[in-house]
Structures are given as structure tokens and as C-alpha cells.
PDB file of C-alpha atoms and ligand atoms in Angstrom:
ATOM      1  CA  UNK A   1      93.923 133.173 108.899  1.00 97.00           C
ATOM      2  CA  UNK A   2      90.950 131.649 107.121  1.00 98.00           C
ATOM      3  CA  UNK A   3      88.046 133.808 106.024  1.00 98.00           C
ATOM      4  CA  UNK A   4      84.459 132.809 105.322  1.00 98.00           C
ATOM      5  CA  UNK A   5      81.761 134.771 103.547  1.00 98.00           C
ATOM      6  CA  UNK A   6      78.190 133.557 103.458  1.00 96.00           C
ATOM      7  CA  UNK A   7      75.890 135.655 101.336  1.00 93.00           C
ATOM      8  CA  UNK A   8      72.202 135.098 101.883  1.00 87.00           C
ATOM      9  CA  UNK A   9      69.178 136.730 100.365  1.00 81.00           C
ATOM     10  CA  UNK A  10      68.618 138.903 103.425  1.00 85.00           C
ATOM     11  CA  UNK A  11      71.932 138.956 105.273  1.00 91.00           C
ATOM     12  CA  UNK A  12      75.641 138.442 104.849  1.00 95.00           C
ATOM     13  CA  UNK A  13      77.765 136.677 107.470  1.00 97.00           C
ATOM     14  CA  UNK A  14      81.558 137.069 107.367  1.00 98.00           C
ATOM     15  CA  UNK A  15      84.000 135.450 109.777  1.00 98.00           C
ATOM     16  CA  UNK A  16      87.677 134.699 110.254  1.00 98.00           C
ATOM     17  CA  UNK A  17      89.424 131.926 112.155  1.00 98.00           C
ATOM     18  CA  UNK A  18      92.937 130.657 112.708  1.00 98.00           C
ATOM     19  CA  UNK A  19      94.324 127.926 110.491  1.00 96.00           C
ATOM     20  CA  UNK A  20      95.087 125.661 113.435  1.00 96.00           C
ATOM     21  CA  UNK A  21      91.573 126.074 114.898  1.00 97.00           C
ATOM     22  CA  UNK A  22      89.369 126.668 111.869  1.00 96.00           C
ATOM     23  CA  UNK A  23      85.965 126.437 113.544  1.00 96.00           C
ATOM     24  CA  UNK A  24      86.528 128.932 116.346  1.00 97.00           C
ATOM     25  CA  UNK A  25      85.392 132.287 114.980  1.00 97.00           C
ATOM     26  CA  UNK A  26      87.911 134.953 115.981  1.00 97.00           C
ATOM     27  CA  UNK A  27      85.877 137.794 114.519  1.00 98.00           C
ATOM     28  CA  UNK A  28      82.633 137.992 112.597  1.00 98.00           C
ATOM     29  CA  UNK A  29      80.211 140.501 111.182  1.00 97.00           C
ATOM     30  CA  UNK A  30      76.623 140.390 109.947  1.00 97.00           C
ATOM     31  CA  UNK A  31      75.550 142.783 107.229  1.00 94.00           C
ATOM     32  CA  UNK A  32      72.063 143.177 105.729  1.00 94.00           C
ATOM     33  CA  UNK A  33      71.961 142.273 102.034  1.00 92.00           C
ATOM     34  CA  UNK A  34      71.401 145.502 100.171  1.00 92.00           C
ATOM     35  CA  UNK A  35      72.296 146.525  96.646  1.00 93.00           C
ATOM     36  CA  UNK A  36      75.511 144.843  95.442  1.00 93.00           C
ATOM     37  CA  UNK A  37      77.796 147.911  95.541  1.00 94.00           C
ATOM     38  CA  UNK A  38      77.050 148.624  99.213  1.00 94.00           C
ATOM     39  CA  UNK A  39      77.048 144.985 100.271  1.00 95.00           C
ATOM     40  CA  UNK A  40      80.213 143.927  98.464  1.00 96.00           C
ATOM     41  CA  UNK A  41      82.060 147.003  99.746  1.00 96.00           C
ATOM     42  CA  UNK A  42      81.143 146.085 103.339  1.00 97.00           C
ATOM     43  CA  UNK A  43      82.403 142.519 102.853  1.00 97.00           C
ATOM     44  CA  UNK A  44      85.581 143.866 101.280  1.00 97.00           C
ATOM     45  CA  UNK A  45      86.183 146.193 104.219  1.00 97.00           C
ATOM     46  CA  UNK A  46      85.951 143.279 106.696  1.00 98.00           C
ATOM     47  CA  UNK A  47      88.291 141.085 104.653  1.00 98.00           C
ATOM     48  CA  UNK A  48      90.867 143.831 104.069  1.00 98.00           C
ATOM     49  CA  UNK A  49      90.924 144.686 107.766  1.00 98.00           C
ATOM     50  CA  UNK A  50      92.031 141.142 108.575  1.00 98.00           C
ATOM     51  CA  UNK A  51      94.256 140.759 105.551  1.00 98.00           C
ATOM     52  CA  UNK A  52      96.249 143.858 106.465  1.00 97.00           C
ATOM     53  CA  UNK A  53      96.564 142.918 110.148  1.00 96.00           C
ATOM     54  CA  UNK A  54      97.038 139.126 110.302  1.00 95.00           C
ATOM     55  CA  UNK A  55      97.089 138.149 106.625  1.00 96.00           C
ATOM     56  CA  UNK A  56      94.458 135.917 105.035  1.00 98.00           C
ATOM     57  CA  UNK A  57      95.576 132.529 103.688  1.00 98.00           C
ATOM     58  CA  UNK A  58      92.350 131.516 101.952  1.00 98.00           C
ATOM     59  CA  UNK A  59      88.757 132.680 101.546  1.00 98.00           C
ATOM     60  CA  UNK A  60      85.680 130.473 101.194  1.00 98.00           C
ATOM     61  CA  UNK A  61      82.509 132.002  99.792  1.00 97.00           C
ATOM     62  CA  UNK A  62      79.099 130.321 100.097  1.00 96.00           C
ATOM     63  CA  UNK A  63      76.479 132.296  98.225  1.00 94.00           C
ATOM     64  CA  UNK A  64      72.870 132.322  97.199  1.00 88.00           C
ATOM     65  CA  UNK A  65      72.571 131.889  93.476  1.00 81.00           C
ATOM     66  CA  UNK A  66      72.321 130.480  90.987  1.00 84.00           C
ATOM     67  CA  UNK A  67      76.087 130.845  91.273  1.00 89.00           C
ATOM     68  CA  UNK A  68      78.751 129.808  88.775  1.00 91.00           C
ATOM     69  CA  UNK A  69      81.038 127.494  90.776  1.00 89.00           C
ATOM     70  CA  UNK A  70      83.031 126.079  87.843  1.00 88.00           C
ATOM     71  CA  UNK A  71      86.675 127.196  87.988  1.00 86.00           C
ATOM     72  CA  UNK A  72      87.731 128.027  84.457  1.00 87.00           C
ATOM     73  CA  UNK A  73      84.335 129.376  83.470  1.00 90.00           C
ATOM     74  CA  UNK A  74      84.379 133.001  82.281  1.00 93.00           C
ATOM     75  CA  UNK A  75      81.691 133.800  84.838  1.00 93.00           C
ATOM     76  CA  UNK A  76      83.218 131.850  87.758  1.00 93.00           C
ATOM     77  CA  UNK A  77      82.100 133.471  91.000  1.00 93.00           C
ATOM     78  CA  UNK A  78      79.203 135.282  89.350  1.00 94.00           C
ATOM     79  CA  UNK A  79      75.642 135.219  90.550  1.00 92.00           C
ATOM     80  CA  UNK A  80      73.952 134.367  87.268  1.00 88.00           C
ATOM     81  CA  UNK A  81      70.201 134.124  86.709  1.00 81.00           C
ATOM     82  CA  UNK A  82      68.930 135.196  90.116  1.00 77.00           C
ATOM     83  CA  UNK A  83      65.512 136.836  90.386  1.00 72.00           C
ATOM     84  CA  UNK A  84      66.872 138.910  93.276  1.00 79.00           C
ATOM     85  CA  UNK A  85      66.637 142.566  92.225  1.00 82.00           C
ATOM     86  CA  UNK A  86      69.973 144.153  91.316  1.00 89.00           C
ATOM     87  CA  UNK A  87      72.028 140.955  91.705  1.00 90.00           C
ATOM     88  CA  UNK A  88      71.823 139.605  88.157  1.00 90.00           C
ATOM     89  CA  UNK A  89      75.307 138.908  86.710  1.00 91.00           C
ATOM     90  CA  UNK A  90      77.128 140.237  89.753  1.00 93.00           C
ATOM     91  CA  UNK A  91      80.769 139.193  90.112  1.00 95.00           C
ATOM     92  CA  UNK A  92      81.420 138.293  93.755  1.00 95.00           C
ATOM     93  CA  UNK A  93      85.143 138.818  93.169  1.00 94.00           C
ATOM     94  CA  UNK A  94      84.324 142.487  93.663  1.00 92.00           C
ATOM     95  CA  UNK A  95      84.192 141.746  97.386  1.00 94.00           C
ATOM     96  CA  UNK A  96      87.769 140.463  97.212  1.00 94.00           C
ATOM     97  CA  UNK A  97      89.612 143.496  95.819  1.00 94.00           C
ATOM     98  CA  UNK A  98      93.008 144.001  97.370  1.00 94.00           C
ATOM     99  CA  UNK A  99      93.538 140.391  98.487  1.00 96.00           C
ATOM    100  CA  UNK A 100      96.100 139.716  95.756  1.00 93.00           C
ATOM    101  CA  UNK A 101      96.802 136.031  95.238  1.00 94.00           C
ATOM    102  CA  UNK A 102      94.921 134.745  98.277  1.00 96.00           C
ATOM    103  CA  UNK A 103      93.111 131.602  97.047  1.00 96.00           C
ATOM    104  CA  UNK A 104      89.333 131.895  96.917  1.00 96.00           C
ATOM    105  CA  UNK A 105      86.677 129.222  96.445  1.00 95.00           C
ATOM    106  CA  UNK A 106      82.977 129.486  95.729  1.00 95.00           C
ATOM    107  CA  UNK A 107      80.124 127.145  96.569  1.00 94.00           C
ATOM    108  CA  UNK A 108      76.368 127.562  96.590  1.00 93.00           C
ATOM    109  CA  UNK A 109      74.667 128.375  99.879  1.00 93.00           C
ATOM    110  CA  UNK A 110      73.215 124.885 100.287  1.00 95.00           C
ATOM    111  CA  UNK A 111      76.592 123.307  99.607  1.00 96.00           C
ATOM    112  CA  UNK A 112      78.098 125.620 102.212  1.00 97.00           C
ATOM    113  CA  UNK A 113      75.524 124.465 104.753  1.00 97.00           C
ATOM    114  CA  UNK A 114      76.182 120.862 103.780  1.00 97.00           C
ATOM    115  CA  UNK A 115      79.928 121.279 104.370  1.00 98.00           C
ATOM    116  CA  UNK A 116      79.286 122.973 107.719  1.00 98.00           C
ATOM    117  CA  UNK A 117      76.868 120.325 108.950  1.00 98.00           C
ATOM    118  CA  UNK A 118      79.291 117.630 107.849  1.00 97.00           C
ATOM    119  CA  UNK A 119      82.216 119.249 109.640  1.00 97.00           C
ATOM    120  CA  UNK A 120      80.555 119.705 112.998  1.00 96.00           C
ATOM    121  CA  UNK A 121      76.791 119.325 112.777  1.00 97.00           C
ATOM    122  CA  UNK A 122      74.048 116.878 111.880  1.00 98.00           C
ATOM    123  CA  UNK A 123      76.034 115.104 109.166  1.00 98.00           C
ATOM    124  CA  UNK A 124      79.341 114.775 111.022  1.00 97.00           C
ATOM    125  CA  UNK A 125      81.500 112.026 109.607  1.00 93.00           C
ATOM    126  CA  UNK A 126      79.100 111.058 106.806  1.00 98.00           C
ATOM    127  CA  UNK A 127      80.490 110.819 103.266  1.00 98.00           C
ATOM    128  CA  UNK A 128      77.293 110.468 101.250  1.00 98.00           C
ATOM    129  CA  UNK A 129      74.706 112.933 102.417  1.00 98.00           C
ATOM    130  CA  UNK A 130      72.325 115.636 101.219  1.00 98.00           C
ATOM    131  CA  UNK A 131      71.396 118.984 102.760  1.00 98.00           C
ATOM    132  CA  UNK A 132      68.071 120.453 101.663  1.00 97.00           C
ATOM    133  CA  UNK A 133      66.682 123.846 102.466  1.00 96.00           C
ATOM    134  CA  UNK A 134      62.949 124.407 102.097  1.00 96.00           C
ATOM    135  CA  UNK A 135      62.210 128.065 102.569  1.00 93.00           C
ATOM    136  CA  UNK A 136      62.007 131.062 100.249  1.00 90.00           C
ATOM    137  CA  UNK A 137      63.312 128.626  97.650  1.00 91.00           C
ATOM    138  CA  UNK A 138      64.098 124.934  97.660  1.00 95.00           C
ATOM    139  CA  UNK A 139      67.722 123.907  97.194  1.00 94.00           C
ATOM    140  CA  UNK A 140      69.768 120.788  97.820  1.00 96.00           C
ATOM    141  CA  UNK A 141      73.505 120.320  98.311  1.00 96.00           C
ATOM    142  CA  UNK A 142      74.713 116.828  97.522  1.00 97.00           C
ATOM    143  CA  UNK A 143      77.881 114.984  98.567  1.00 98.00           C
ATOM    144  CA  UNK A 144      78.799 111.524  97.332  1.00 98.00           C
ATOM    145  CA  UNK A 145      81.741 109.655  98.849  1.00 98.00           C
ATOM    146  CA  UNK A 146      83.174 112.841 100.304  1.00 97.00           C
ATOM    147  CA  UNK A 147      82.948 114.873  97.083  1.00 95.00           C
ATOM    148  CA  UNK A 148      80.524 117.716  96.500  1.00 94.00           C
ATOM    149  CA  UNK A 149      78.514 116.809  93.421  1.00 94.00           C
ATOM    150  CA  UNK A 150      78.766 119.211  90.503  1.00 87.00           C
ATOM    151  CA  UNK A 151      79.165 118.802  86.792  1.00 81.00           C
ATOM    152  CA  UNK A 152      77.413 120.957  84.275  1.00 81.00           C
ATOM    153  CA  UNK A 153      76.391 123.355  87.029  1.00 81.00           C
ATOM    154  CA  UNK A 154      75.261 122.085  90.403  1.00 87.00           C
ATOM    155  CA  UNK A 155      72.305 119.866  91.320  1.00 92.00           C
ATOM    156  CA  UNK A 156      69.002 121.754  91.248  1.00 92.00           C
ATOM    157  CA  UNK A 157      66.766 119.265  92.981  1.00 96.00           C
ATOM    158  CA  UNK A 158      64.448 122.025  94.171  1.00 96.00           C
ATOM    159  CA  UNK A 159      62.976 121.951  90.689  1.00 96.00           C
ATOM    160  CA  UNK A 160      62.155 118.264  90.348  1.00 98.00           C
ATOM    161  CA  UNK A 161      58.699 117.566  88.999  1.00 98.00           C
ATOM    162  CA  UNK A 162      56.478 116.069  91.655  1.00 98.00           C
ATOM    163  CA  UNK A 163      53.306 114.028  91.740  1.00 98.00           C
ATOM    164  CA  UNK A 164      50.336 116.204  92.653  1.00 97.00           C
ATOM    165  CA  UNK A 165      48.606 115.873  95.982  1.00 98.00           C
ATOM    166  CA  UNK A 166      44.972 115.090  95.071  1.00 97.00           C
ATOM    167  CA  UNK A 167      43.660 117.909  97.279  1.00 97.00           C
ATOM    168  CA  UNK A 168      45.998 120.555  95.881  1.00 98.00           C
ATOM    169  CA  UNK A 169      44.744 122.662  92.984  1.00 97.00           C
ATOM    170  CA  UNK A 170      47.331 125.465  93.301  1.00 98.00           C
ATOM    171  CA  UNK A 171      48.938 126.260  89.937  1.00 98.00           C
ATOM    172  CA  UNK A 172      52.431 126.697  91.398  1.00 98.00           C
ATOM    173  CA  UNK A 173      54.775 129.658  91.449  1.00 95.00           C
ATOM    174  CA  UNK A 174      57.929 128.606  89.626  1.00 94.00           C
ATOM    175  CA  UNK A 175      58.494 131.006  86.733  1.00 91.00           C
ATOM    176  CA  UNK A 176      60.065 128.161  84.744  1.00 92.00           C
ATOM    177  CA  UNK A 177      57.966 125.108  85.628  1.00 96.00           C
ATOM    178  CA  UNK A 178      54.891 126.266  87.473  1.00 97.00           C
ATOM    179  CA  UNK A 179      54.222 123.286  89.716  1.00 98.00           C
ATOM    180  CA  UNK A 180      57.694 121.864  90.309  1.00 98.00           C
ATOM    181  CA  UNK A 181      58.719 121.164  93.926  1.00 98.00           C
ATOM    182  CA  UNK A 182      59.775 124.760  94.606  1.00 97.00           C
ATOM    183  CA  UNK A 183      56.696 126.073  92.804  1.00 97.00           C
ATOM    184  CA  UNK A 184      54.470 124.098  95.160  1.00 98.00           C
ATOM    185  CA  UNK A 185      56.316 123.838  98.484  1.00 98.00           C
ATOM    186  CA  UNK A 186      58.380 127.021  98.943  1.00 97.00           C
ATOM    187  CA  UNK A 187      57.444 129.658 101.481  1.00 96.00           C
ATOM    188  CA  UNK A 188      56.013 132.005  98.810  1.00 96.00           C
ATOM    189  CA  UNK A 189      53.887 129.153  97.393  1.00 98.00           C
ATOM    190  CA  UNK A 190      52.475 128.449 100.859  1.00 98.00           C
ATOM    191  CA  UNK A 191      51.857 132.142 101.426  1.00 98.00           C
ATOM    192  CA  UNK A 192      50.101 132.485  98.067  1.00 98.00           C
ATOM    193  CA  UNK A 193      47.752 129.571  98.851  1.00 98.00           C
ATOM    194  CA  UNK A 194      46.882 130.168 102.478  1.00 98.00           C
ATOM    195  CA  UNK A 195      48.391 133.485 103.561  1.00 98.00           C
ATOM    196  CA  UNK A 196      50.021 131.851 106.614  1.00 96.00           C
ATOM    197  CA  UNK A 197      52.114 128.798 107.534  1.00 95.00           C
ATOM    198  CA  UNK A 198      50.613 125.453 106.546  1.00 96.00           C
ATOM    199  CA  UNK A 199      48.701 123.493 109.189  1.00 96.00           C
ATOM    200  CA  UNK A 200      46.569 120.354 109.326  1.00 96.00           C
ATOM    201  CA  UNK A 201      45.811 119.004 105.854  1.00 97.00           C
ATOM    202  CA  UNK A 202      47.817 121.830 104.317  1.00 98.00           C
ATOM    203  CA  UNK A 203      50.877 120.637 106.184  1.00 98.00           C
ATOM    204  CA  UNK A 204      50.302 117.112 104.869  1.00 98.00           C
ATOM    205  CA  UNK A 205      50.170 118.502 101.328  1.00 98.00           C
ATOM    206  CA  UNK A 206      53.527 120.271 101.734  1.00 98.00           C
ATOM    207  CA  UNK A 207      55.043 117.230 103.450  1.00 98.00           C
ATOM    208  CA  UNK A 208      53.885 115.094 100.521  1.00 98.00           C
ATOM    209  CA  UNK A 209      56.026 117.168  98.152  1.00 98.00           C
ATOM    210  CA  UNK A 210      59.065 117.332 100.433  1.00 98.00           C
ATOM    211  CA  UNK A 211      58.791 113.568 100.958  1.00 98.00           C
ATOM    212  CA  UNK A 212      59.049 113.116  97.197  1.00 98.00           C
ATOM    213  CA  UNK A 213      62.351 114.985  97.313  1.00 98.00           C
ATOM    214  CA  UNK A 214      63.525 112.621 100.048  1.00 98.00           C
ATOM    215  CA  UNK A 215      62.534 109.631  97.917  1.00 98.00           C
ATOM    216  CA  UNK A 216      64.262 111.043  94.811  1.00 98.00           C
ATOM    217  CA  UNK A 217      67.494 111.783  96.704  1.00 98.00           C
ATOM    218  CA  UNK A 218      67.397 108.367  98.339  1.00 98.00           C
ATOM    219  CA  UNK A 219      66.983 106.616  95.006  1.00 98.00           C
ATOM    220  CA  UNK A 220      69.643 108.755  93.299  1.00 97.00           C
ATOM    221  CA  UNK A 221      72.558 108.740  95.732  1.00 98.00           C
ATOM    222  CA  UNK A 222      71.647 106.364  98.580  1.00 98.00           C
ATOM    223  CA  UNK A 223      72.710 108.839 101.278  1.00 98.00           C
ATOM    224  CA  UNK A 224      73.385 107.931 104.883  1.00 98.00           C
ATOM    225  CA  UNK A 225      71.252 110.867 106.002  1.00 98.00           C
ATOM    226  CA  UNK A 226      69.269 113.813 104.661  1.00 98.00           C
ATOM    227  CA  UNK A 227      69.402 117.097 106.586  1.00 98.00           C
ATOM    228  CA  UNK A 228      66.439 119.420 105.995  1.00 98.00           C
ATOM    229  CA  UNK A 229      66.505 123.067 107.070  1.00 95.00           C
ATOM    230  CA  UNK A 230      64.870 126.319 105.994  1.00 93.00           C
ATOM    231  CA  UNK A 231      61.883 128.341 107.117  1.00 93.00           C
ATOM    232  CA  UNK A 232      59.190 125.990 105.800  1.00 96.00           C
ATOM    233  CA  UNK A 233      60.938 122.987 107.329  1.00 95.00           C
ATOM    234  CA  UNK A 234      60.568 124.686 110.727  1.00 94.00           C
ATOM    235  CA  UNK A 235      56.757 124.467 110.483  1.00 95.00           C
ATOM    236  CA  UNK A 236      55.568 122.576 113.548  1.00 95.00           C
ATOM    237  CA  UNK A 237      55.083 118.910 112.716  1.00 96.00           C
ATOM    238  CA  UNK A 238      56.226 119.197 109.114  1.00 97.00           C
ATOM    239  CA  UNK A 239      59.366 117.109 109.401  1.00 97.00           C
ATOM    240  CA  UNK A 240      57.469 114.371 111.250  1.00 98.00           C
ATOM    241  CA  UNK A 241      54.938 114.324 108.419  1.00 98.00           C
ATOM    242  CA  UNK A 242      57.777 114.132 105.869  1.00 98.00           C
ATOM    243  CA  UNK A 243      59.273 111.147 107.733  1.00 98.00           C
ATOM    244  CA  UNK A 244      55.917 109.338 107.651  1.00 98.00           C
ATOM    245  CA  UNK A 245      55.158 110.087 104.031  1.00 98.00           C
ATOM    246  CA  UNK A 246      58.649 109.344 102.720  1.00 98.00           C
ATOM    247  CA  UNK A 247      58.380 105.816 104.074  1.00 98.00           C
ATOM    248  CA  UNK A 248      54.892 105.413 102.625  1.00 98.00           C
ATOM    249  CA  UNK A 249      55.974 106.670  99.198  1.00 98.00           C
ATOM    250  CA  UNK A 250      59.091 104.491  99.120  1.00 98.00           C
ATOM    251  CA  UNK A 251      56.859 101.535 100.014  1.00 98.00           C
ATOM    252  CA  UNK A 252      59.716  99.307 101.063  1.00 98.00           C
ATOM    253  CA  UNK A 253      61.465  99.354  97.700  1.00 98.00           C
ATOM    254  CA  UNK A 254      64.934  99.942  99.190  1.00 98.00           C
ATOM    255  CA  UNK A 255      64.326  97.266 101.799  1.00 97.00           C
ATOM    256  CA  UNK A 256      62.276  97.127 104.969  1.00 97.00           C
ATOM    257  CA  UNK A 257      65.392  97.730 107.059  1.00 98.00           C
ATOM    258  CA  UNK A 258      66.297 100.993 105.287  1.00 98.00           C
ATOM    259  CA  UNK A 259      65.936 103.881 107.748  1.00 98.00           C
ATOM    260  CA  UNK A 260      63.578 105.747 105.398  1.00 98.00           C
ATOM    261  CA  UNK A 261      60.994 103.125 106.386  1.00 98.00           C
ATOM    262  CA  UNK A 262      61.292 104.045 110.063  1.00 98.00           C
ATOM    263  CA  UNK A 263      59.915 107.493 110.933  1.00 98.00           C
ATOM    264  CA  UNK A 264      61.709 107.273 114.296  1.00 98.00           C
ATOM    265  CA  UNK A 265      65.129 106.811 112.702  1.00 98.00           C
ATOM    266  CA  UNK A 266      67.692 109.580 112.272  1.00 97.00           C
ATOM    267  CA  UNK A 267      67.546 109.387 108.474  1.00 98.00           C
ATOM    268  CA  UNK A 268      65.772 112.739 108.061  1.00 98.00           C
ATOM    269  CA  UNK A 269      67.037 115.318 110.546  1.00 98.00           C
ATOM    270  CA  UNK A 270      67.177 118.994 111.376  1.00 96.00           C
ATOM    271  CA  UNK A 271      70.399 120.917 110.920  1.00 97.00           C
ATOM    272  CA  UNK A 272      72.421 121.241 114.147  1.00 97.00           C
ATOM    273  CA  UNK A 273      74.179 124.507 113.409  1.00 96.00           C
ATOM    274  CA  UNK A 274      71.245 126.732 112.498  1.00 88.00           C
ATOM    275  CA  UNK A 275      72.403 129.865 110.720  1.00 87.00           C
ATOM    276  CA  UNK A 276      76.055 129.084 111.466  1.00 93.00           C
ATOM    277  CA  UNK A 277      76.169 126.153 109.030  1.00 94.00           C
ATOM    278  CA  UNK A 278      77.029 128.228 105.967  1.00 95.00           C
ATOM    279  CA  UNK A 279      79.890 130.131 107.512  1.00 97.00           C
ATOM    280  CA  UNK A 280      81.443 126.954 108.923  1.00 97.00           C
ATOM    281  CA  UNK A 281      81.062 125.346 105.503  1.00 98.00           C
ATOM    282  CA  UNK A 282      82.825 128.309 103.923  1.00 98.00           C
ATOM    283  CA  UNK A 283      85.667 127.792 106.420  1.00 98.00           C
ATOM    284  CA  UNK A 284      85.862 124.119 105.391  1.00 97.00           C
ATOM    285  CA  UNK A 285      86.152 125.303 101.810  1.00 97.00           C
ATOM    286  CA  UNK A 286      88.862 127.831 102.702  1.00 98.00           C
ATOM    287  CA  UNK A 287      90.801 125.148 104.576  1.00 97.00           C
ATOM    288  CA  UNK A 288      90.585 122.820 101.562  1.00 96.00           C
ATOM    289  CA  UNK A 289      92.237 125.497  99.420  1.00 96.00           C
ATOM    290  CA  UNK A 290      95.313 125.435 101.666  1.00 95.00           C
ATOM    291  CA  UNK A 291      95.963 121.810 100.938  1.00 67.00           C
ATOM    292  CA  UNK A 292      95.945 122.268  97.182  1.00 58.00           C
TER     293      UNK A 292
HETATM  294 ZN1  LIG B   1      60.920 125.095  88.937  1.00 90.20          ZN
END
């Protein structure tokens, strides 16, 4: 059996599937994210139940972070500098007690969603692709030629510095950078400015920042597609505005025939799997551990 654990800021999703049919969920459970002791114990209970009955062969964990995903690091599998109360320096291995030598892998939540969308969603079959979430935070998972990009940590494109929209005077909310992309375009930044979802000109302002992310990712990795999910991305009309503005900002530099220049192309798309992307990505990760 393969097991998947997706830990989000508000809920945890655990599932198991059979090795020969990895994307059919045999059993699953959703748990609200509470304090670590309670939450990790509930995950552990689900995993042990299946390990003692059918036996688990591998576990994939996709987690909010920042998360240490470097095998060999002394804090591998730890949530590191998160602002989420109570979760600073929490070792996610605590959810895995009693599994013995079952192989376990960790990826960030956005990378998990990327792997899920690539396995059976909006990025199926694509080898160079990015998955962005624009919501409570802004995060981007990046894959180049079939490999998840990581090096010294993982990409943190949510914190790129962006050109200011001329009608935006908001100082920004990022505790590190103030007016980086996340500081200007995350859900909390929108809430702090307007107290409700962006509309009209406000929506154009947010789209202007998200479009700069699209341009940066396009210039950096030349992806076949960029998938954009998250609560802010669901704002009516926002993705259409991003498609328009990304083409305008790129201004033809990567060629007039590049799909970024065509707002009607499928270059910038919604996720297909909704909130199932992460758990399917974690199953992809678990499956990859079997082959090693
Ligand atoms: Zn920042």
C-alpha cells in the first residue's frame, strides 16, 4: 500500500492506495489542523491502522512550510521558520512513529500539488511546468525536464520583488520584504487593503503582480504551462486579467508565437484536481520511493 499525507494550514488530508492502482484512494481521512501534538497523533493513528492491516510500502508527505526537504539535513522533514502558531521547528517524522523502515519522502505543499496535477490533472504529461498557489501565501512548485527543482532549499518565487502598480500605495505585508509579491498579492494583503475580495481596478492591480510572476517563471524555466490555484486565484476574472497582463508585460520578447502572448491559449490554467492535487502528488512521491 502507498500512503499520502498532505498537511495544510487549516486541514490535513491522508489517504492510502494500492501499489498497482496508485491514484484510486482506498481510504482517506480529513483532519482539521490543530496544535502539532493532536494533529500528528491523528495522522499517526491513520497510518498505523493501515500499516498493521495491509502493510505500508512507502509514505509521501506534502506539507506547508517552509519545510526542510533535503535528505541528509539534520532537520530533514521539519517545518522550519513558519509563522503558523505552534508549528515552528516541528519534526513531521513524529507522525510516522511505528512505521519502522518504511521509506518516507517529503515535499512542499506546492510541489505536491505540482506532482498531482502532472500525474492526472492540468499538467498531465508536461516535463517543464510550474504550479503556483496565490492564497493565504504565494508559493510556486517548479519542475524542469521531469525533475522537481531544489538546491539550497526550494524555490521561493512567492517572494520575488515586483514592479509597483502606479495606483497601489499599500505598504505590503511580508514581514521580511514588505512589498514583495506575497506582501502585495496574498489574501491577507487584499483583505488589509480593501476588506473583501478584489474587484474592478483592484483586481487589475492584483493581476498585475501575478502576471509578473508568470513573466519571471517564463523567463527562468521556459515552462510548457503554468498552473495557478489558491483562494485569490479563484477571484472572478482574475486569471483572465493575468493572461492579458502577462502578454502585455512580456511584450513579445519570447516571440509573438509564444502562448503567453495569446490570452486564449492554455498557457495559464486552473488546476484540474482542486483540493485533491496535493494528496495525489504525495502518492506520486510515495510511488517514486518504491523504485529507488
Ligand atoms: Zn516576502
